[in-house]
XYZ file of C-alpha atoms in Angstrom:
442
model
C 224.027 154.295 145.868
C 222.681 153.250 149.268
C 224.697 150.538 150.978
C 224.677 148.756 154.342
C 228.087 148.056 155.893
C 228.129 144.458 157.109
C 231.732 144.053 158.316
C 235.130 145.738 158.601
C 237.940 144.663 156.321
C 241.552 144.187 157.367
C 242.050 147.777 156.339
C 240.394 151.170 156.882
C 237.241 150.353 154.893
C 233.878 148.842 155.653
C 232.498 146.008 153.520
C 229.107 146.192 151.775
C 227.535 144.352 148.866
C 225.580 145.446 145.833
C 222.249 143.816 145.025
C 224.069 141.380 142.729
C 226.355 140.329 145.621
C 229.452 142.154 144.410
C 231.707 143.320 147.249
C 232.135 147.058 147.777
C 234.891 148.455 150.017
C 233.533 151.681 151.496
C 235.844 154.352 152.872
C 234.284 156.159 155.835
C 231.728 153.506 156.767
C 231.694 151.180 159.753
C 229.798 147.974 160.509
C 226.077 148.679 160.867
C 226.049 151.996 158.977
C 223.589 152.624 156.172
C 225.382 155.059 153.876
C 225.012 156.978 150.653
C 228.185 156.015 148.793
C 229.864 157.038 145.564
C 231.687 154.391 143.487
C 235.241 155.512 142.662
C 236.635 152.250 141.274
C 234.841 149.396 139.561
C 236.720 146.117 139.249
C 235.693 142.741 137.883
C 235.128 141.205 141.312
C 234.836 144.200 143.646
C 234.312 147.945 143.753
C 235.590 150.789 145.907
C 233.414 153.622 147.169
C 233.513 156.699 149.372
C 230.831 157.389 151.966
C 229.222 160.737 151.140
C 226.630 160.599 153.912
C 225.722 158.354 156.830
C 221.982 157.859 156.447
C 221.528 155.606 159.485
C 224.462 155.533 161.927
C 225.570 152.217 163.370
C 224.983 151.549 167.081
C 228.775 151.031 167.152
C 229.504 154.543 165.899
C 231.038 156.976 168.397
C 232.551 160.441 168.517
C 236.289 160.257 167.863
C 238.692 161.662 170.435
C 240.875 162.881 167.562
C 239.818 165.980 165.600
C 241.977 164.847 162.662
C 240.536 161.325 162.390
C 238.736 161.987 159.112
C 241.844 163.224 157.296
C 244.856 161.764 159.134
C 245.770 158.148 158.437
C 246.763 157.271 161.999
C 243.381 156.194 163.424
C 241.105 154.916 160.623
C 238.761 153.074 163.031
C 238.334 155.988 165.447
C 234.593 156.264 164.676
C 233.993 152.775 166.162
C 233.394 151.949 169.814
C 236.209 149.962 171.428
C 234.131 146.806 171.856
C 233.209 146.883 168.165
C 236.859 147.302 167.188
C 237.861 144.299 169.293
C 235.073 142.165 167.830
C 236.035 143.162 164.277
C 239.684 142.253 164.851
C 238.737 138.855 166.214
C 236.393 138.339 163.255
C 239.170 139.310 160.808
C 241.465 136.678 162.294
C 238.748 134.022 162.126
C 237.885 134.909 158.533
C 241.519 134.859 157.412
C 242.239 131.501 159.040
C 239.238 130.127 157.181
C 239.818 131.743 153.757
C 243.616 131.620 153.500
C 244.522 128.966 156.065
C 241.696 126.655 154.905
C 240.851 125.680 158.475
C 237.328 124.414 159.048
C 234.832 126.437 161.107
C 235.214 123.873 163.905
C 239.011 124.191 163.820
C 238.786 128.000 163.851
C 236.428 127.927 166.834
C 238.860 125.668 168.672
C 241.927 127.750 167.756
C 240.888 131.378 168.243
C 240.825 132.582 171.837
C 239.212 135.836 173.055
C 241.110 138.952 172.074
C 243.397 140.479 174.718
C 244.127 144.169 175.168
C 245.663 146.734 177.506
C 243.630 149.431 179.259
C 244.327 152.536 177.157
C 242.449 152.987 173.889
C 244.046 156.430 173.390
C 247.373 157.846 174.530
C 249.076 154.442 174.276
C 251.708 154.958 171.579
C 255.298 155.373 172.683
C 256.307 156.559 169.215
C 255.064 158.869 166.469
C 256.702 160.036 163.262
C 256.442 163.376 161.502
C 256.974 164.057 157.811
C 258.640 167.249 156.495
C 256.810 169.391 153.924
C 257.717 172.484 151.897
C 254.477 174.136 150.788
C 253.946 177.650 149.410
C 257.440 178.626 150.463
C 256.917 177.446 154.043
C 258.380 174.463 155.878
C 256.435 172.431 158.434
C 256.191 168.946 159.941
C 252.985 166.941 159.889
C 251.455 163.477 159.783
C 250.565 161.414 156.744
C 246.908 161.661 155.757
C 244.487 158.948 154.683
C 246.023 159.534 151.286
C 249.691 158.807 152.126
C 250.812 161.516 149.715
C 249.085 164.143 151.868
C 250.698 165.537 155.016
C 248.425 167.076 157.652
C 249.612 169.773 160.018
C 248.623 168.744 163.577
C 249.151 170.249 167.034
C 248.831 166.991 168.969
C 248.170 163.292 168.453
C 245.683 161.683 170.886
C 247.291 158.289 170.155
C 250.678 159.447 171.487
C 251.585 158.860 175.121
C 249.265 161.049 177.190
C 252.056 161.842 179.668
C 253.762 163.928 176.947
C 250.901 166.024 175.522
C 253.103 168.873 174.283
C 255.958 166.863 172.767
C 254.662 166.761 169.202
C 253.850 170.457 169.083
C 257.218 171.293 170.665
C 259.194 169.307 168.100
C 257.147 170.546 165.146
C 257.385 174.137 166.329
C 261.127 174.095 167.017
C 262.107 172.376 163.778
C 259.539 174.337 161.788
C 261.087 177.590 163.034
C 264.593 176.454 162.172
C 263.566 174.833 158.875
C 262.142 178.111 157.609
C 265.535 179.779 157.918
C 267.657 176.987 156.414
C 267.299 173.609 154.690
C 267.643 170.885 157.331
C 267.284 168.134 154.674
C 265.036 166.180 157.043
C 263.587 162.937 155.679
C 261.455 162.227 158.752
C 261.413 162.884 162.489
C 260.687 160.251 165.133
C 259.600 160.968 168.705
C 259.764 158.245 171.361
C 258.443 158.680 174.889
C 258.209 156.451 177.956
C 255.879 157.221 180.830
C 257.738 154.557 182.842
C 261.309 155.828 182.510
C 260.415 159.453 181.547
C 262.753 159.111 178.549
C 261.943 161.374 175.578
C 263.968 161.038 172.389
C 263.862 162.957 169.110
C 265.410 161.191 166.113
C 266.192 163.230 163.003
C 266.523 161.167 159.821
C 268.731 162.917 157.257
C 271.130 162.150 154.424
C 274.834 162.111 155.201
C 276.732 165.398 154.977
C 276.700 168.681 156.814
C 274.089 169.373 159.462
C 273.526 172.261 161.937
C 274.011 170.053 165.018
C 274.408 172.857 167.525
C 271.399 174.875 166.375
C 269.091 171.871 166.234
C 270.171 170.687 169.674
C 269.603 174.119 171.204
C 266.120 174.717 169.789
C 264.943 171.225 170.762
C 266.436 171.523 174.240
C 264.720 174.873 174.762
C 261.412 173.593 173.388
C 260.899 170.293 175.235
C 264.002 169.294 177.216
C 264.433 165.809 175.692
C 266.620 163.154 177.290
C 268.129 162.378 173.881
C 268.444 163.896 170.420
C 270.037 161.777 167.707
C 270.669 162.086 164.016
C 270.183 158.960 161.891
C 272.122 159.295 158.645
C 271.047 157.288 155.619
C 272.256 156.858 152.053
C 271.271 155.142 148.845
C 268.156 155.072 146.702
C 265.057 156.423 148.480
C 263.237 153.115 148.060
C 266.034 151.139 149.719
C 267.987 153.529 151.906
C 270.490 152.115 154.364
C 271.662 153.422 157.722
C 275.056 155.068 157.342
C 275.432 155.982 161.014
C 273.808 157.383 164.140
C 275.237 160.319 166.025
C 274.202 161.677 169.387
C 273.482 165.397 169.349
C 272.223 165.742 172.906
C 271.816 163.626 176.014
C 271.950 159.848 176.284
C 271.990 158.956 172.593
C 269.399 156.199 173.040
C 265.888 155.644 174.370
C 265.123 153.607 177.486
C 261.912 151.705 178.145
C 260.785 149.344 180.894
C 258.847 146.271 179.802
C 257.983 143.599 182.327
C 260.925 143.294 184.687
C 263.410 144.399 182.032
C 264.762 147.857 181.284
C 266.046 147.986 177.737
C 267.843 150.618 175.695
C 267.116 151.144 172.025
C 268.896 153.058 169.304
C 266.638 155.118 167.060
C 266.706 152.711 164.070
C 265.733 149.672 166.190
C 262.179 148.371 166.149
C 260.143 148.224 169.338
C 256.414 147.672 169.754
C 254.630 151.034 169.940
C 252.301 149.889 172.743
C 254.439 148.849 175.714
C 251.595 147.725 177.982
C 250.061 145.525 175.285
C 253.505 144.170 174.317
C 253.711 142.780 177.849
C 250.651 140.673 176.984
C 252.623 139.250 174.037
C 255.426 138.230 176.408
C 252.928 136.691 178.817
C 251.316 134.638 176.035
C 254.668 133.478 174.637
C 255.889 132.300 178.043
C 252.512 130.709 178.756
C 252.719 128.761 175.487
C 256.331 127.651 175.878
C 256.523 127.041 179.636
C 260.342 127.273 179.448
C 262.304 125.327 182.057
C 265.674 126.153 183.611
C 267.405 123.141 182.031
C 266.094 123.847 178.513
C 267.471 125.486 175.361
C 265.471 128.147 173.503
C 265.746 129.618 170.010
C 264.493 133.175 169.347
C 264.212 134.003 165.628
C 263.855 137.611 164.438
C 264.646 138.547 168.026
C 265.133 142.305 167.617
C 266.564 144.105 170.643
C 265.460 141.430 173.105
C 261.730 141.680 173.859
C 261.444 137.882 174.149
C 265.146 137.008 174.430
C 265.624 138.526 177.871
C 262.676 136.833 179.615
C 263.619 133.535 177.950
C 267.213 133.887 179.137
C 266.015 134.319 182.730
C 264.102 131.042 182.518
C 266.246 128.824 180.276
C 269.733 127.421 180.506
C 270.690 128.847 177.102
C 269.152 130.953 174.293
C 270.242 131.231 170.657
C 268.949 134.577 169.358
C 269.008 135.429 165.636
C 268.537 138.929 164.183
C 269.525 140.321 160.769
C 269.269 144.068 161.475
C 272.599 145.447 162.652
C 271.360 148.208 165.014
C 269.036 145.729 166.767
C 271.878 143.210 167.161
C 274.026 145.860 168.846
C 271.123 146.906 171.077
C 270.484 143.299 172.104
C 274.100 142.775 173.107
C 273.997 145.964 175.162
C 270.713 144.979 176.815
C 272.102 141.587 177.782
C 275.042 143.343 179.425
C 272.703 145.689 181.296
C 270.658 142.686 182.469
C 273.843 140.753 183.456
C 272.796 137.799 181.300
C 275.575 135.703 179.785
C 273.632 132.647 178.582
C 272.623 134.040 175.175
C 274.387 133.498 171.857
C 273.560 136.515 169.691
C 273.701 135.549 166.022
C 273.681 138.333 163.453
C 272.184 137.311 160.131
C 269.207 135.972 158.232
C 267.044 133.542 160.198
C 267.256 130.886 157.473
C 270.938 131.187 156.601
C 272.006 131.490 160.236
C 269.532 129.036 161.720
C 271.046 127.802 165.024
C 272.557 124.308 165.241
C 271.355 123.901 168.821
C 268.907 121.135 169.640
C 266.168 123.394 170.980
C 263.417 122.571 173.447
C 261.306 125.666 172.769
C 261.278 128.207 169.967
C 259.776 131.672 169.440
C 259.508 133.362 166.059
C 258.436 136.991 165.516
C 258.868 137.590 161.769
C 258.183 140.768 159.782
C 254.883 141.288 157.976
C 255.919 138.951 155.138
C 255.844 136.020 157.566
C 258.066 132.943 157.354
C 259.850 131.648 154.292
C 258.993 128.042 153.437
C 262.596 127.124 154.283
C 262.162 128.563 157.788
C 259.163 126.330 158.412
C 261.158 123.306 157.267
C 264.049 124.272 159.563
C 261.726 124.749 162.537
C 260.183 121.354 161.813
C 263.660 119.796 161.760
C 264.370 120.833 165.366
C 263.486 118.740 168.386
C 261.488 121.629 169.919
C 258.394 120.536 171.823
C 256.581 123.878 171.476
C 256.698 126.935 169.219
C 255.298 130.432 169.826
C 254.611 132.339 166.603
C 254.047 136.096 167.039
C 252.441 137.611 163.938
C 251.564 141.145 162.853
C 249.684 140.085 159.714
C 246.744 137.635 159.730
C 247.104 136.752 156.028
C 250.721 135.580 156.188
C 250.014 133.943 159.547
C 247.150 131.909 158.066
C 249.352 130.879 155.141
C 252.156 129.774 157.471
C 249.841 127.871 159.824
C 248.516 125.943 156.822
C 252.125 125.154 155.862
C 252.832 123.921 159.394
C 249.656 121.822 159.364
C 250.502 120.314 155.972
C 254.104 119.614 157.021
C 252.732 117.712 160.009
C 255.430 118.143 162.673
C 253.715 120.949 164.585
C 250.000 121.551 165.057
C 248.428 124.851 166.156
C 246.824 124.705 169.597
C 245.656 128.288 170.092
C 245.668 131.669 168.352
C 245.176 134.682 170.617
C 244.702 138.107 169.006
C 246.187 141.028 170.951
C 245.097 144.608 170.275
C 248.319 146.602 170.234
C 246.863 149.243 167.935
C 243.486 150.614 169.095
C 241.729 152.913 166.595
C 243.336 151.005 163.705
C 242.682 147.684 161.956
C 246.125 146.292 162.858
C 246.334 143.429 165.345
C 249.029 141.070 166.645
C 248.415 137.368 167.180
C 250.286 134.853 169.340
C 249.934 131.265 168.168
C 250.949 128.261 170.242
C 252.063 125.266 168.173
C 252.995 121.958 169.746
C 254.730 118.887 168.368
C 252.229 116.419 166.944
C 251.846 113.075 168.702
C 253.226 111.223 165.666
C 256.498 113.227 165.780
C 257.247 113.013 169.500
C 260.314 111.103 170.604
């Protein structure tokens, strides 16, 4: 059937409607396209379709810089111009705050600020991951396709840091050569690169047990001269595998990045934003919202390896930082030592169970995609904090949590600023500034 794409969803698909008003999620279409589409799933309230032909291309359509964009899952919005991507991400946030957060159009207009972004639309990622495949008796490494069960063999990724154009091919070639002569039992391979520190790390995720350390180190060293090669050993059920240990096979054994005025070191299992330049905008917005003072106490929940902890510690008298993931806790302690900061209490554990006793002045929370538990919102409301910065990677859980904050009444949202950390995709971060309501001020 012929359909007109009217908007982008928070996902890879465009949104169209049948004549009866039923929503159709169209794979391969972008806002403004008129397409010939084939229905592949018909539900009670919506349908899914695949674009077979673009009959009238959208003014926002552009030629992708990635030759694999149609089959690889890494850049689903690559056919859209950058300005259209930014507008769609801002619209997604507005729509979600309205639908899920139940904020009025006037409240949404007041809350949502213009989207922020760094300069690079391509070549911005400091990390990519490769998946191992055995196919027709051959071993190779590739990237997950639009269908996650597919793995696509690629020579380069235009999203990966443009200062390391040959890194992906070098890793895939070296390990592909070795993997065709013996079973490396690779589960995945991570590559991290920093144009600022020139650090290049290869992380090999494997089960515990024997591993050809010397051979792997030699072929990777000959292929791309990395600053670090590590093996991350895991065990347990595939759906819930746990880190059993990390061993250094070559070089420094960790990856170093510079963000803002801080230079931090990260072990391979630790999370770090994949777009360093745009992550600096997150820090700027958090500090702008909190305006931390040298006599004040800060709480940093879900603090990771220190992205917000370190700048807060340089501005506050004391910081209580809570993180449940063991490798990130160890990295944070090391980064505080490197920065010569001794005014941070690093608390390992769940943010709810280990919620700090300190009477905080300001608080930052950067939860995983699931957002905040209801108990966390109650605990935040119980503090004496004057301002809260909420950093979110998912607009749906953010909208839910902001409604919970609004209904609880202690904190009210002042602004919500989307930040495009992931050009060519639908993903977007948001920094929300909440301040204590007038009725709950001391």
